[in-house]
Every structure is written in C-alpha cells, then in structure tokens.
C-alpha cells in the first residue's frame, strides 16, 4: 500500500475493519490508507512517515544486494510508532542500527566495504543489536524517547531531522568484513 509518498506494509496487530479515525486514535488530517474490505474500498487514516533515502551504497554486499533501510509507521516524536526495517542483507549476520543528526558520505569507513552516511555525534542502538533472518531482513521498533546521541540517549523533538543507518557483518572474498545499509532521513512530527 502507498500513501503520502510512503509505502505501508500490513502488520499482524492491525485491524483492517476499523472505519473511524477515533477508533484508531488518530486525527483526521493524517494520510489515508485505502484498504479493500467489505463492503468495497475504505480509507484508514495513518500518520505519514516523512522518511527519505539520503544515501545509497555503490558496492553490493556478499549476496549481491544493496541493503535497503526504511522507516515504517508513524514518525511521531510522541507516539513511539516507528519501526526501522533493513532488507537485502546476507542471512544470519549481526546488525547494529545507528543514528545521528547529520549526514556525510564516508566510503570504506573503518575498512568496511560500504559507505557510512552519518556524521556528527553518531549513536548506536546497543540494546537493539540483532541478527538478520534467513531472508536477509532485520528490524526493530524505535523508542523515540531514547534515541542514542553521545553518552546519554535523548528524546526525539518534533521538527528535528534524524538520520538512520545499519552497520552489518559481511564477507569480502571469504574474509570477514562489514557493510552498511542505505541511510534514511526522518523529520519528526509532533
């Protein structure tokens, strides 16, 4: 599904039969998601996630993909409804999500095969480190009240721009290495 320039994926906890904005706890000025239901087509308003890709990779990873990253859900500083999902990763590799308030392209950062797209105070989501699935996917829910920056996590503030990227393990001609996903930019909504 697509709306407001954002692609939305169904999540198991969503109820597609809801027909009122109030039942979803959302306001009427939010992006509408059109869902085929009974009877016919109806709209479910959703908060738009104003995320854009700001940096892509130029070297494919060991499985021949350019790993992608997208923000799914509400980019609300207060709602905690956003999720970051990486795809195109090698299977069963360690992934570490990163965040910052600035972006610059640094090829082969730290000896990696990829390009680090973050700058300034780069924060690590140390408690959200994980492993990709057999299908090469990795995702986690963002806690907008505990975004990593420097020594202490800070809350997201409406109007602020943040940049996200994932670092992951990879191999280069049989030797251990690492790579990066593309990076996305998010402007937080209230």
PDB file of C-alpha atoms in Angstrom:
ATOM      1  CA  UNK A   1       0.000   0.000   0.000  1.00  0.00           C
ATOM      2  CA  UNK A   2       1.204   3.518  -0.627  1.00  0.00           C
ATOM      3  CA  UNK A   3       0.097   6.884   0.690  1.00  0.00           C
ATOM      4  CA  UNK A   4       1.694  10.277   1.081  1.00  0.00           C
ATOM      5  CA  UNK A   5       4.890   9.070  -0.585  1.00  0.00           C
ATOM      6  CA  UNK A   6       5.238   6.237   1.939  1.00  0.00           C
ATOM      7  CA  UNK A   7       4.790   2.516   1.347  1.00  0.00           C
ATOM      8  CA  UNK A   8       2.900   0.791   4.144  1.00  0.00           C
ATOM      9  CA  UNK A   9       3.091  -2.901   4.951  1.00  0.00           C
ATOM     10  CA  UNK A  10       0.396  -4.833   6.811  1.00  0.00           C
ATOM     11  CA  UNK A  11       1.282  -5.656  10.395  1.00  0.00           C
ATOM     12  CA  UNK A  12      -0.333  -8.558  12.281  1.00  0.00           C
ATOM     13  CA  UNK A  13      -1.740  -6.323  15.028  1.00  0.00           C
ATOM     14  CA  UNK A  14      -3.649  -4.083  12.577  1.00  0.00           C
ATOM     15  CA  UNK A  15      -7.397  -4.487  12.343  1.00  0.00           C
ATOM     16  CA  UNK A  16      -8.470  -3.747   8.795  1.00  0.00           C
ATOM     17  CA  UNK A  17     -12.172  -3.478   9.583  1.00  0.00           C
ATOM     18  CA  UNK A  18     -11.819  -0.208  11.556  1.00  0.00           C
ATOM     19  CA  UNK A  19     -13.733   2.610   9.857  1.00  0.00           C
ATOM     20  CA  UNK A  20     -13.392   5.616  12.160  1.00  0.00           C
ATOM     21  CA  UNK A  21     -10.426   7.841  12.846  1.00  0.00           C
ATOM     22  CA  UNK A  22     -11.259   7.938  16.542  1.00  0.00           C
ATOM     23  CA  UNK A  23     -11.154   4.142  16.798  1.00  0.00           C
ATOM     24  CA  UNK A  24      -7.533   4.256  15.660  1.00  0.00           C
ATOM     25  CA  UNK A  25      -6.697   7.150  17.989  1.00  0.00           C
ATOM     26  CA  UNK A  26      -5.580   9.339  15.094  1.00  0.00           C
ATOM     27  CA  UNK A  27      -6.602  12.775  13.838  1.00  0.00           C
ATOM     28  CA  UNK A  28      -8.487  13.405  10.606  1.00  0.00           C
ATOM     29  CA  UNK A  29      -5.678  15.371   8.917  1.00  0.00           C
ATOM     30  CA  UNK A  30      -3.373  12.377   8.600  1.00  0.00           C
ATOM     31  CA  UNK A  31      -2.522  10.399   5.473  1.00  0.00           C
ATOM     32  CA  UNK A  32      -5.186   7.949   4.358  1.00  0.00           C
ATOM     33  CA  UNK A  33      -4.508   4.306   3.607  1.00  0.00           C
ATOM     34  CA  UNK A  34      -7.068   2.774   1.246  1.00  0.00           C
ATOM     35  CA  UNK A  35      -7.968  -0.796   2.099  1.00  0.00           C
ATOM     36  CA  UNK A  36     -10.205  -3.182   0.208  1.00  0.00           C
ATOM     37  CA  UNK A  37     -12.756  -4.513   2.644  1.00  0.00           C
ATOM     38  CA  UNK A  38     -16.366  -5.472   2.970  1.00  0.00           C
ATOM     39  CA  UNK A  39     -18.177  -3.615   1.513  1.00  0.00           C
ATOM     40  CA  UNK A  40     -15.789  -2.102  -1.035  1.00  0.00           C
ATOM     41  CA  UNK A  41     -12.906   0.294  -0.614  1.00  0.00           C
ATOM     42  CA  UNK A  42     -12.496   2.441   2.501  1.00  0.00           C
ATOM     43  CA  UNK A  43      -9.768   4.666   3.950  1.00  0.00           C
ATOM     44  CA  UNK A  44      -7.885   4.290   7.211  1.00  0.00           C
ATOM     45  CA  UNK A  45      -6.036   7.475   8.172  1.00  0.00           C
ATOM     46  CA  UNK A  46      -2.436   6.990   9.189  1.00  0.00           C
ATOM     47  CA  UNK A  47       0.320   9.351  10.217  1.00  0.00           C
ATOM     48  CA  UNK A  48       2.669   9.962   7.343  1.00  0.00           C
ATOM     49  CA  UNK A  49       6.245   8.872   7.949  1.00  0.00           C
ATOM     50  CA  UNK A  50       8.254  11.642   6.248  1.00  0.00           C
ATOM     51  CA  UNK A  51      11.317   9.498   5.581  1.00  0.00           C
ATOM     52  CA  UNK A  52      13.545   9.736   2.541  1.00  0.00           C
ATOM     53  CA  UNK A  53      16.621   7.811   1.416  1.00  0.00           C
ATOM     54  CA  UNK A  54      19.609  10.150   1.650  1.00  0.00           C
ATOM     55  CA  UNK A  55      22.491   7.832   0.812  1.00  0.00           C
ATOM     56  CA  UNK A  56      22.732   4.636  -1.192  1.00  0.00           C
ATOM     57  CA  UNK A  57      25.543   2.112  -1.416  1.00  0.00           C
ATOM     58  CA  UNK A  58      27.736   1.731  -4.505  1.00  0.00           C
ATOM     59  CA  UNK A  59      29.227  -1.691  -3.710  1.00  0.00           C
ATOM     60  CA  UNK A  60      26.870  -4.698  -3.401  1.00  0.00           C
ATOM     61  CA  UNK A  61      27.193  -6.975  -0.375  1.00  0.00           C
ATOM     62  CA  UNK A  62      28.282 -10.626  -0.412  1.00  0.00           C
ATOM     63  CA  UNK A  63      24.853 -11.817  -1.612  1.00  0.00           C
ATOM     64  CA  UNK A  64      24.831  -9.307  -4.492  1.00  0.00           C
ATOM     65  CA  UNK A  65      22.348  -6.826  -2.955  1.00  0.00           C
ATOM     66  CA  UNK A  66      22.441  -3.182  -1.966  1.00  0.00           C
ATOM     67  CA  UNK A  67      20.888  -3.407   1.509  1.00  0.00           C
ATOM     68  CA  UNK A  68      17.938  -1.058   1.951  1.00  0.00           C
ATOM     69  CA  UNK A  69      16.510   0.638   5.029  1.00  0.00           C
ATOM     70  CA  UNK A  70      13.066   2.121   5.513  1.00  0.00           C
ATOM     71  CA  UNK A  71      11.007   3.696   8.250  1.00  0.00           C
ATOM     72  CA  UNK A  72       7.602   2.093   8.640  1.00  0.00           C
ATOM     73  CA  UNK A  73       4.798   3.577  10.711  1.00  0.00           C
ATOM     74  CA  UNK A  74       4.323   6.868  12.494  1.00  0.00           C
ATOM     75  CA  UNK A  75       7.221   9.318  12.595  1.00  0.00           C
ATOM     76  CA  UNK A  76       5.725  10.954  15.657  1.00  0.00           C
ATOM     77  CA  UNK A  77       8.114  12.124  18.364  1.00  0.00           C
ATOM     78  CA  UNK A  78       5.478  11.345  20.999  1.00  0.00           C
ATOM     79  CA  UNK A  79       3.723   8.222  19.668  1.00  0.00           C
ATOM     80  CA  UNK A  80       6.573   5.667  19.508  1.00  0.00           C
ATOM     81  CA  UNK A  81       5.014   4.160  16.383  1.00  0.00           C
ATOM     82  CA  UNK A  82       8.039   3.928  14.072  1.00  0.00           C
ATOM     83  CA  UNK A  83       9.957   0.853  13.033  1.00  0.00           C
ATOM     84  CA  UNK A  84      13.189   0.583  11.048  1.00  0.00           C
ATOM     85  CA  UNK A  85      13.467  -2.366   8.672  1.00  0.00           C
ATOM     86  CA  UNK A  86      16.527  -3.394   6.672  1.00  0.00           C
ATOM     87  CA  UNK A  87      16.304  -5.737   3.682  1.00  0.00           C
ATOM     88  CA  UNK A  88      18.785  -7.244   1.228  1.00  0.00           C
ATOM     89  CA  UNK A  89      21.195  -8.305   3.980  1.00  0.00           C
ATOM     90  CA  UNK A  90      23.150 -11.563   3.981  1.00  0.00           C
ATOM     91  CA  UNK A  91      21.366 -14.185   6.103  1.00  0.00           C
ATOM     92  CA  UNK A  92      22.191 -14.541   9.799  1.00  0.00           C
ATOM     93  CA  UNK A  93      24.580 -11.588  10.131  1.00  0.00           C
ATOM     94  CA  UNK A  94      24.922  -9.253  13.120  1.00  0.00           C
ATOM     95  CA  UNK A  95      23.279  -5.851  12.557  1.00  0.00           C
ATOM     96  CA  UNK A  96      23.825  -2.670  14.568  1.00  0.00           C
ATOM     97  CA  UNK A  97      21.438   0.265  13.982  1.00  0.00           C
ATOM     98  CA  UNK A  98      22.986   3.744  14.045  1.00  0.00           C
ATOM     99  CA  UNK A  99      21.572   7.284  14.319  1.00  0.00           C
ATOM    100  CA  UNK A 100      22.809  10.867  14.013  1.00  0.00           C
ATOM    101  CA  UNK A 101      21.643  14.406  13.380  1.00  0.00           C
ATOM    102  CA  UNK A 102      23.931  14.963  10.368  1.00  0.00           C
ATOM    103  CA  UNK A 103      24.911  13.189   7.178  1.00  0.00           C
ATOM    104  CA  UNK A 104      28.026  12.953   5.023  1.00  0.00           C
ATOM    105  CA  UNK A 105      29.247  10.134   2.795  1.00  0.00           C
ATOM    106  CA  UNK A 106      32.401   8.373   4.035  1.00  0.00           C
ATOM    107  CA  UNK A 107      33.384   5.488   1.716  1.00  0.00           C
ATOM    108  CA  UNK A 108      35.073   2.402   3.218  1.00  0.00           C
ATOM    109  CA  UNK A 109      34.628   3.779   6.743  1.00  0.00           C
ATOM    110  CA  UNK A 110      36.644   1.749   9.237  1.00  0.00           C
ATOM    111  CA  UNK A 111      37.679  -0.674   6.486  1.00  0.00           C
ATOM    112  CA  UNK A 112      34.071  -1.519   5.633  1.00  0.00           C
ATOM    113  CA  UNK A 113      33.009  -2.431   2.103  1.00  0.00           C
ATOM    114  CA  UNK A 114      30.298   0.229   2.215  1.00  0.00           C
ATOM    115  CA  UNK A 115      29.743   3.921   2.776  1.00  0.00           C
ATOM    116  CA  UNK A 116      28.960   5.372   6.192  1.00  0.00           C
ATOM    117  CA  UNK A 117      26.334   8.044   5.581  1.00  0.00           C
ATOM    118  CA  UNK A 118      26.141   9.521   9.085  1.00  0.00           C
ATOM    119  CA  UNK A 119      28.182  12.333  10.657  1.00  0.00           C
ATOM    120  CA  UNK A 120      28.361  14.366  13.855  1.00  0.00           C
ATOM    121  CA  UNK A 121      27.535  12.513  17.053  1.00  0.00           C
ATOM    122  CA  UNK A 122      26.752   9.015  15.790  1.00  0.00           C
ATOM    123  CA  UNK A 123      24.743   6.994  18.284  1.00  0.00           C
ATOM    124  CA  UNK A 124      24.494   3.212  18.458  1.00  0.00           C
ATOM    125  CA  UNK A 125      21.321   1.330  19.356  1.00  0.00           C
ATOM    126  CA  UNK A 126      23.334  -1.076  21.553  1.00  0.00           C
ATOM    127  CA  UNK A 127      20.211  -2.687  23.019  1.00  0.00           C
ATOM    128  CA  UNK A 128      18.727  -3.285  19.553  1.00  0.00           C
ATOM    129  CA  UNK A 129      21.663  -5.107  18.016  1.00  0.00           C
ATOM    130  CA  UNK A 130      20.377  -8.265  16.344  1.00  0.00           C
ATOM    131  CA  UNK A 131      20.763 -10.842  13.620  1.00  0.00           C
ATOM    132  CA  UNK A 132      19.254 -10.845  10.148  1.00  0.00           C
ATOM    133  CA  UNK A 133      16.758 -13.550   9.213  1.00  0.00           C
ATOM    134  CA  UNK A 134      17.279 -16.335   6.659  1.00  0.00           C
ATOM    135  CA  UNK A 135      15.616 -13.975   4.149  1.00  0.00           C
ATOM    136  CA  UNK A 136      18.163 -11.222   4.923  1.00  0.00           C
ATOM    137  CA  UNK A 137      15.853  -8.912   6.904  1.00  0.00           C
ATOM    138  CA  UNK A 138      16.352  -7.098  10.199  1.00  0.00           C
ATOM    139  CA  UNK A 139      14.038  -4.722  12.011  1.00  0.00           C
ATOM    140  CA  UNK A 140      13.326  -3.093  15.338  1.00  0.00           C
ATOM    141  CA  UNK A 141      10.880  -0.652  16.909  1.00  0.00           C
ATOM    142  CA  UNK A 142      12.294   2.803  17.587  1.00  0.00           C
ATOM    143  CA  UNK A 143      11.875   4.191  21.080  1.00  0.00           C
ATOM    144  CA  UNK A 144      11.571   7.895  20.282  1.00  0.00           C
ATOM    145  CA  UNK A 145      12.168   8.759  23.931  1.00  0.00           C
ATOM    146  CA  UNK A 146      15.590   7.047  23.961  1.00  0.00           C
ATOM    147  CA  UNK A 147      17.411   7.921  20.733  1.00  0.00           C
ATOM    148  CA  UNK A 148      21.185   7.419  21.027  1.00  0.00           C
ATOM    149  CA  UNK A 149      23.373  10.520  20.856  1.00  0.00           C
ATOM    150  CA  UNK A 150      26.674  10.776  22.667  1.00  0.00           C
ATOM    151  CA  UNK A 151      26.818   9.333  26.175  1.00  0.00           C
ATOM    152  CA  UNK A 152      23.121   9.771  27.036  1.00  0.00           C
ATOM    153  CA  UNK A 153      20.010   8.914  24.999  1.00  0.00           C
ATOM    154  CA  UNK A 154      17.713  11.842  24.213  1.00  0.00           C
ATOM    155  CA  UNK A 155      14.053  12.114  23.140  1.00  0.00           C
ATOM    156  CA  UNK A 156      13.000  12.985  19.609  1.00  0.00           C
ATOM    157  CA  UNK A 157      11.657  16.516  19.210  1.00  0.00           C
ATOM    158  CA  UNK A 158       9.041  17.480  16.623  1.00  0.00           C
ATOM    159  CA  UNK A 159      10.679  19.243  13.682  1.00  0.00           C
ATOM    160  CA  UNK A 160      14.122  17.696  14.239  1.00  0.00           C
ATOM    161  CA  UNK A 161      15.806  15.772  11.432  1.00  0.00           C
ATOM    162  CA  UNK A 162      17.459  12.468  12.250  1.00  0.00           C
ATOM    163  CA  UNK A 163      19.374  10.061  10.033  1.00  0.00           C
ATOM    164  CA  UNK A 164      19.426   6.279  10.453  1.00  0.00           C
ATOM    165  CA  UNK A 165      21.597   3.542   9.000  1.00  0.00           C
ATOM    166  CA  UNK A 166      22.569  -0.049   9.894  1.00  0.00           C
ATOM    167  CA  UNK A 167      26.069  -1.493  10.024  1.00  0.00           C
ATOM    168  CA  UNK A 168      26.276  -5.241   9.466  1.00  0.00           C
ATOM    169  CA  UNK A 169      28.805  -8.062   9.213  1.00  0.00           C
ATOM    170  CA  UNK A 170      29.694  -9.275   5.735  1.00  0.00           C
ATOM    171  CA  UNK A 171      32.476 -11.129   3.942  1.00  0.00           C
ATOM    172  CA  UNK A 172      34.788  -9.990   1.156  1.00  0.00           C
ATOM    173  CA  UNK A 173      36.332 -12.770  -0.920  1.00  0.00           C
ATOM    174  CA  UNK A 174      35.975 -15.165   2.030  1.00  0.00           C
ATOM    175  CA  UNK A 175      37.479 -12.781   4.613  1.00  0.00           C
ATOM    176  CA  UNK A 176      35.415 -11.195   7.412  1.00  0.00           C
ATOM    177  CA  UNK A 177      34.365  -7.630   6.693  1.00  0.00           C
ATOM    178  CA  UNK A 178      31.408  -5.313   7.213  1.00  0.00           C
ATOM    179  CA  UNK A 179      28.987  -3.180   5.212  1.00  0.00           C
ATOM    180  CA  UNK A 180      26.250  -0.558   5.613  1.00  0.00           C
ATOM    181  CA  UNK A 181      22.627  -0.264   4.509  1.00  0.00           C
ATOM    182  CA  UNK A 182      21.415   2.837   2.763  1.00  0.00           C
ATOM    183  CA  UNK A 183      20.557   5.699   5.119  1.00  0.00           C
ATOM    184  CA  UNK A 184      17.174   7.339   5.678  1.00  0.00           C
ATOM    185  CA  UNK A 185      16.297  10.825   6.896  1.00  0.00           C
ATOM    186  CA  UNK A 186      13.308  11.393   9.174  1.00  0.00           C
ATOM    187  CA  UNK A 187      11.752  14.693  10.221  1.00  0.00           C
ATOM    188  CA  UNK A 188       9.833  14.013  13.440  1.00  0.00           C
ATOM    189  CA  UNK A 189       6.186  15.007  13.648  1.00  0.00           C
ATOM    190  CA  UNK A 190       4.525  16.056  16.944  1.00  0.00           C
TER     191      UNK A 190
END
